[in-house]
């Protein structure tokens, strides 16, 4: 039902400088796999096969990653290392990758808007690859698709965070309509602790209905000229058309060094456990 997933990947990744000076943040590897590949795998698991990636200057490595490297393929064909490319080859065969550039970093709302031509007039997912999510059962996007099937409106994934961290997120409030599901009526972008309507923070997973594009056009730039997606979502929320979903699973904030190291340790231990089985 939802076939397309948008990946805003145009940001500068300044928290990872100098590593991100010439390399996209989305290509930082947790173990041997780049963050954006985890994201594409999650989207495929949720039934999507068109990956619409919003890139910017210095992000060519993302396009090369989702392409065949003939020289490399030739070199390792028939060797004991060939299996290392299996997963990425499968993704390349299965998916269509489309790209467009965000020329200036004008915020997440603007990055999503730049994907309009790639998405068209259908509901779509948005995945921020620096939020790495994992779950034993269905992945987070897959869980959200199930919620979408029932409610047919925009869905944002939320997580409870300590109050002292709310200022890093978009924060929602609303009526709990089912276990872990909230009909959103308030959304505040990066609030002070004292002004936060709750501790339910939006993380990097969304399902959006296509009217969002017209709503983004109406958003006035906020702090630093940034177009916030939460402003456009708030217009939908006023009509009862946004649901927040407290997802099942664990999220690592790989946009920060601390979260990135945590994810690396987690996946390393997981790999060791699997080897022992
Ligand atoms: P972040 O603010 O976490 O990413 O945006 P950043 O700006 O790259 O990181 P720092 O703060 O400088 O270290 C969340 C996501 O939205 C994308 C980013 O690429 C990231 O995946 N984004 C953000 C855009 O694509 N365009 C924007 O204008 C802003």
Coordinates of C-alpha atoms and ligand atoms in Angstrom, one line a residue:
X1 CA 0.0 0.0 0.0
X2 CA 2.9 2.4 0.8
X3 CA 5.5 1.9 -1.8
X4 CA 7.8 4.9 -1.4
X5 CA 10.2 5.9 1.3
X6 CA 11.9 9.3 1.4
X7 CA 15.3 9.6 3.0
X8 CA 16.3 13.2 3.8
X9 CA 20.0 12.9 3.7
X10 CA 21.2 16.4 2.8
X11 CA 22.3 17.6 6.3
X12 CA 26.0 18.5 7.0
X13 CA 26.4 16.1 10.0
X14 CA 28.5 18.6 11.8
X15 CA 28.5 16.6 15.0
X16 CA 30.7 14.1 13.2
X17 CA 33.3 16.5 11.7
X18 CA 35.9 16.0 10.5
X19 CA 34.7 12.5 9.5
X20 CA 31.8 14.0 7.6
X21 CA 33.8 16.6 5.8
X22 CA 34.0 14.6 2.6
X23 CA 31.8 11.6 3.5
X24 CA 28.0 11.7 4.1
X25 CA 26.9 11.0 7.7
X26 CA 24.5 8.5 6.3
X27 CA 27.4 6.4 5.1
X28 CA 29.0 6.0 8.6
X29 CA 29.1 2.3 9.3
X30 CA 27.7 0.5 12.3
X31 CA 29.7 -2.6 12.1
X32 CA 30.2 -3.1 8.4
X33 CA 26.9 -1.6 7.2
X34 CA 26.3 2.1 6.5
X35 CA 23.4 3.7 8.4
X36 CA 21.4 4.4 5.3
X37 CA 21.5 0.7 4.3
X38 CA 19.9 -0.2 7.7
X39 CA 17.2 2.3 6.8
X40 CA 16.6 0.9 3.3
X41 CA 16.4 -2.6 4.7
X42 CA 13.7 -1.4 7.2
X43 CA 11.7 0.2 4.4
X44 CA 11.9 -3.0 2.3
X45 CA 10.8 -5.1 5.2
X46 CA 7.8 -2.8 5.4
X47 CA 6.9 -3.5 1.8
X48 CA 8.4 -0.5 0.1
X49 CA 10.5 -0.7 -3.0
X50 CA 11.0 2.9 -4.2
X51 CA 13.7 4.7 -2.2
X52 CA 13.6 8.5 -2.8
X53 CA 16.8 10.0 -1.4
X54 CA 17.3 13.7 -0.8
X55 CA 21.0 14.4 -1.1
X56 CA 23.2 17.4 -1.3
X57 CA 26.7 18.4 -2.2
X58 CA 29.3 15.8 -1.1
X59 CA 26.8 13.0 -0.9
X60 CA 27.7 11.1 -4.1
X61 CA 28.9 8.1 -2.0
X62 CA 25.3 7.3 -1.3
X63 CA 24.4 6.9 -5.0
X64 CA 27.6 4.8 -5.5
X65 CA 26.7 2.6 -2.6
X66 CA 23.3 1.6 -4.2
X67 CA 24.9 0.8 -7.5
X68 CA 27.1 -2.0 -8.9
X69 CA 30.8 -1.6 -8.6
X70 CA 32.0 -3.7 -11.6
X71 CA 35.6 -3.6 -10.7
X72 CA 35.0 -4.8 -7.1
X73 CA 32.4 -7.5 -8.3
X74 CA 35.0 -8.8 -10.8
X75 CA 37.7 -8.9 -8.2
X76 CA 35.9 -10.9 -5.6
X77 CA 33.7 -13.1 -7.8
X78 CA 34.2 -16.7 -6.7
X79 CA 36.2 -15.7 -3.7
X80 CA 35.4 -16.4 0.0
X81 CA 34.4 -12.7 0.4
X82 CA 31.7 -12.7 -2.2
X83 CA 29.0 -13.2 0.4
X84 CA 29.8 -9.8 1.9
X85 CA 28.0 -8.1 -1.0
X86 CA 25.0 -10.4 -1.0
X87 CA 22.7 -8.1 1.1
X88 CA 23.4 -4.9 -0.8
X89 CA 23.1 -6.7 -4.2
X90 CA 19.7 -7.9 -3.1
X91 CA 18.6 -4.4 -2.3
X92 CA 19.9 -3.1 -5.6
X93 CA 17.9 -5.7 -7.5
X94 CA 14.7 -5.3 -5.5
X95 CA 14.5 -1.5 -5.3
X96 CA 14.4 1.6 -7.5
X97 CA 16.6 4.4 -6.1
X98 CA 15.7 7.9 -7.1
X99 CA 17.6 11.1 -6.0
X100 CA 17.2 14.8 -5.9
X101 CA 19.2 17.5 -4.3
X102 CA 18.3 19.9 -1.6
X103 CA 20.4 22.9 -2.7
X104 CA 20.3 24.8 0.7
X105 CA 19.9 23.2 4.1
X106 CA 16.6 24.8 5.0
X107 CA 15.4 22.2 7.4
X108 CA 13.6 18.9 7.4
X109 CA 10.3 20.3 6.1
X110 CA 12.1 21.7 3.1
X111 CA 14.1 18.5 2.5
X112 CA 10.8 16.5 2.5
X113 CA 9.2 19.1 0.1
X114 CA 12.1 18.6 -2.3
X115 CA 11.0 15.0 -2.6
X116 CA 7.6 16.0 -4.0
X117 CA 8.4 15.1 -7.6
X118 CA 9.8 11.8 -6.6
X119 CA 6.7 10.9 -4.4
X120 CA 3.7 12.2 -6.4
X121 CA 0.2 12.0 -5.0
X122 CA 0.4 9.0 -2.6
X123 CA 1.1 8.4 1.0
X124 CA 4.8 7.8 1.7
X125 CA 7.2 7.0 4.5
X126 CA 10.0 9.2 5.7
X127 CA 13.1 7.7 7.4
X128 CA 16.0 9.6 8.9
X129 CA 18.8 7.2 8.7
X130 CA 20.7 8.6 11.7
X131 CA 17.9 7.2 13.9
X132 CA 18.8 3.5 13.8
X133 CA 15.9 1.4 15.0
X134 CA 15.8 -2.3 15.8
X135 CA 13.2 -4.7 17.0
X136 CA 13.0 -8.5 17.3
X137 CA 9.6 -8.6 15.6
X138 CA 8.5 -6.3 12.8
X139 CA 10.6 -3.2 12.2
X140 CA 9.3 0.3 13.2
X141 CA 8.2 1.3 9.6
X142 CA 6.3 -2.0 9.3
X143 CA 4.6 -1.4 12.6
X144 CA 3.6 2.1 11.4
X145 CA 2.2 0.8 8.1
X146 CA -0.1 -1.4 10.1
X147 CA -1.3 1.8 12.0
X148 CA -1.7 3.6 8.7
X149 CA -3.9 0.9 7.3
X150 CA -6.3 1.4 10.2
X151 CA -6.4 5.2 10.4
X152 CA -5.4 6.4 6.9
X153 CA -3.8 9.6 8.2
X154 CA -0.2 10.8 8.9
X155 CA 1.6 8.8 11.6
X156 CA 4.7 9.9 13.6
X157 CA 6.8 7.6 15.7
X158 CA 7.3 8.7 19.2
X159 CA 9.4 7.7 22.2
X160 CA 9.4 8.8 25.8
X161 CA 12.6 10.7 26.6
X162 CA 13.8 12.2 29.8
X163 CA 12.4 15.7 30.3
X164 CA 15.9 17.3 30.2
X165 CA 16.2 16.0 26.6
X166 CA 12.9 17.3 25.2
X167 CA 14.6 20.4 23.7
X168 CA 16.3 18.3 21.1
X169 CA 13.0 17.0 19.6
X170 CA 9.6 17.8 18.3
X171 CA 7.3 17.0 21.2
X172 CA 3.6 16.0 20.9
X173 CA 0.6 15.8 23.2
X174 CA -2.8 14.3 22.5
X175 CA -5.5 11.9 23.7
X176 CA -4.5 8.2 24.0
X177 CA -7.0 6.4 21.7
X178 CA -5.5 3.0 22.0
X179 CA -2.5 1.4 23.7
X180 CA 0.5 3.5 22.6
X181 CA -1.6 5.5 20.0
X182 CA -2.3 9.2 20.5
X183 CA -4.5 11.5 18.4
X184 CA -2.2 14.4 18.3
X185 CA -3.5 17.9 19.1
X186 CA -0.3 19.7 20.1
X187 CA 3.2 19.7 18.6
X188 CA 6.1 21.9 19.8
X189 CA 9.4 21.9 18.0
X190 CA 12.4 21.8 20.4
X191 CA 10.6 23.2 23.5
X192 CA 12.2 24.3 26.7
X193 CA 11.6 21.7 29.4
X194 CA 9.1 24.1 31.1
X195 CA 7.1 24.5 27.8
X196 CA 7.0 20.9 26.7
X197 CA 3.5 19.4 26.5
X198 CA 4.8 15.9 27.3
X199 CA 7.9 13.8 27.1
X200 CA 6.8 12.1 23.9
X201 CA 9.4 12.9 21.3
X202 CA 9.1 12.5 17.6
X203 CA 11.9 10.3 16.2
X204 CA 13.0 9.8 12.6
X205 CA 10.1 7.8 11.2
X206 CA 6.9 9.2 9.6
X207 CA 4.2 8.2 7.3
X208 CA 2.8 11.2 5.6
X209 CA -0.3 11.8 3.4
X210 CA 0.5 13.7 0.2
X211 CA -1.4 16.9 1.2
X212 CA 1.6 17.5 3.4
X213 CA 3.4 19.1 0.4
X214 CA 0.9 21.9 0.0
X215 CA 1.0 22.4 3.8
X216 CA 4.7 22.7 3.8
X217 CA 4.4 25.5 1.1
X218 CA 2.5 27.5 3.7
X219 CA 5.0 27.1 6.5
X220 CA 6.9 30.3 7.4
X221 CA 10.6 29.7 8.0
X222 CA 11.5 29.6 11.7
X223 CA 14.8 29.7 13.6
X224 CA 17.8 29.9 11.2
X225 CA 15.5 30.0 8.2
X226 CA 14.5 26.4 8.7
X227 CA 11.2 25.0 7.5
X228 CA 9.9 22.7 10.2
X229 CA 7.9 19.6 9.3
X230 CA 6.1 19.9 12.6
X231 CA 4.5 23.1 11.5
X232 CA 2.9 21.4 8.5
X233 CA 2.0 18.4 10.6
X234 CA 0.3 20.7 13.1
X235 CA -2.2 21.8 10.4
X236 CA -3.1 18.2 9.8
X237 CA -3.3 17.6 13.5
X238 CA -5.9 20.3 13.9
X239 CA -8.1 18.2 11.7
X240 CA -7.5 15.1 13.7
X241 CA -5.3 13.7 11.0
X242 CA -2.1 12.9 12.8
X243 CA -1.5 9.9 15.1
X244 CA 1.6 9.4 17.2
X245 CA 2.7 5.9 17.7
X246 CA 4.8 4.7 20.5
X247 CA 6.8 2.2 18.6
X248 CA 8.1 -1.2 19.8
X249 CA 11.8 -1.6 19.7
X250 CA 14.9 0.4 20.4
X251 CA 16.3 3.5 18.8
X252 CA 19.8 4.7 18.6
X253 CA 20.5 8.4 17.9
X254 CA 23.4 7.8 15.5
X255 CA 23.5 11.5 14.7
X256 CA 25.3 11.8 18.0
X257 CA 28.7 10.3 18.9
X258 CA 27.2 8.7 22.1
X259 CA 24.3 7.1 20.3
X260 CA 26.5 5.9 17.5
X261 CA 28.9 4.2 19.9
X262 CA 26.0 2.6 21.7
X263 CA 24.6 1.2 18.5
X264 CA 28.0 -0.1 17.5
X265 CA 28.4 -1.9 20.9
X266 CA 24.8 -3.3 20.6
X267 CA 25.2 -4.7 17.1
X268 CA 28.7 -6.1 17.9
X269 CA 27.3 -8.0 20.9
X270 CA 24.3 -9.1 18.8
X271 CA 26.7 -10.4 16.1
X272 CA 28.7 -12.3 18.7
X273 CA 25.6 -13.9 20.1
X274 CA 24.5 -15.0 16.7
X275 CA 27.9 -16.5 16.0
X276 CA 27.6 -18.6 19.1
X277 CA 24.3 -20.1 18.1
Ligands
LIG1 P1 20.0 16.6 11.7 O1 19.9 18.0 12.1 O2 20.0 15.6 12.8 O3 21.2 16.4 10.8 O4 18.8 16.3 10.7 P2 22.5 17.2 10.4 O5 22.1 18.7 10.3 O6 23.1 16.5 9.2 O7 23.4 16.9 11.7 P3 24.2 17.9 12.6 O8 23.3 18.4 13.7 O9 24.9 19.0 11.8 O10 25.3 17.0 13.2 C1 18.1 15.1 10.7 C2 18.0 14.5 9.3 O11 17.4 15.4 8.4 C3 18.3 15.6 7.3 C4 19.7 15.3 7.8 O12 20.4 14.8 6.7 C5 19.4 14.2 8.8 O13 19.3 12.9 8.1 N1 18.2 17.1 6.9 C6 18.1 18.0 7.8 C7 18.1 17.4 5.5 O14 18.2 16.5 4.7 N2 18.0 18.7 5.2 C8 18.0 19.7 6.1 O15 17.9 20.9 5.7 C9 18.1 19.4 7.5

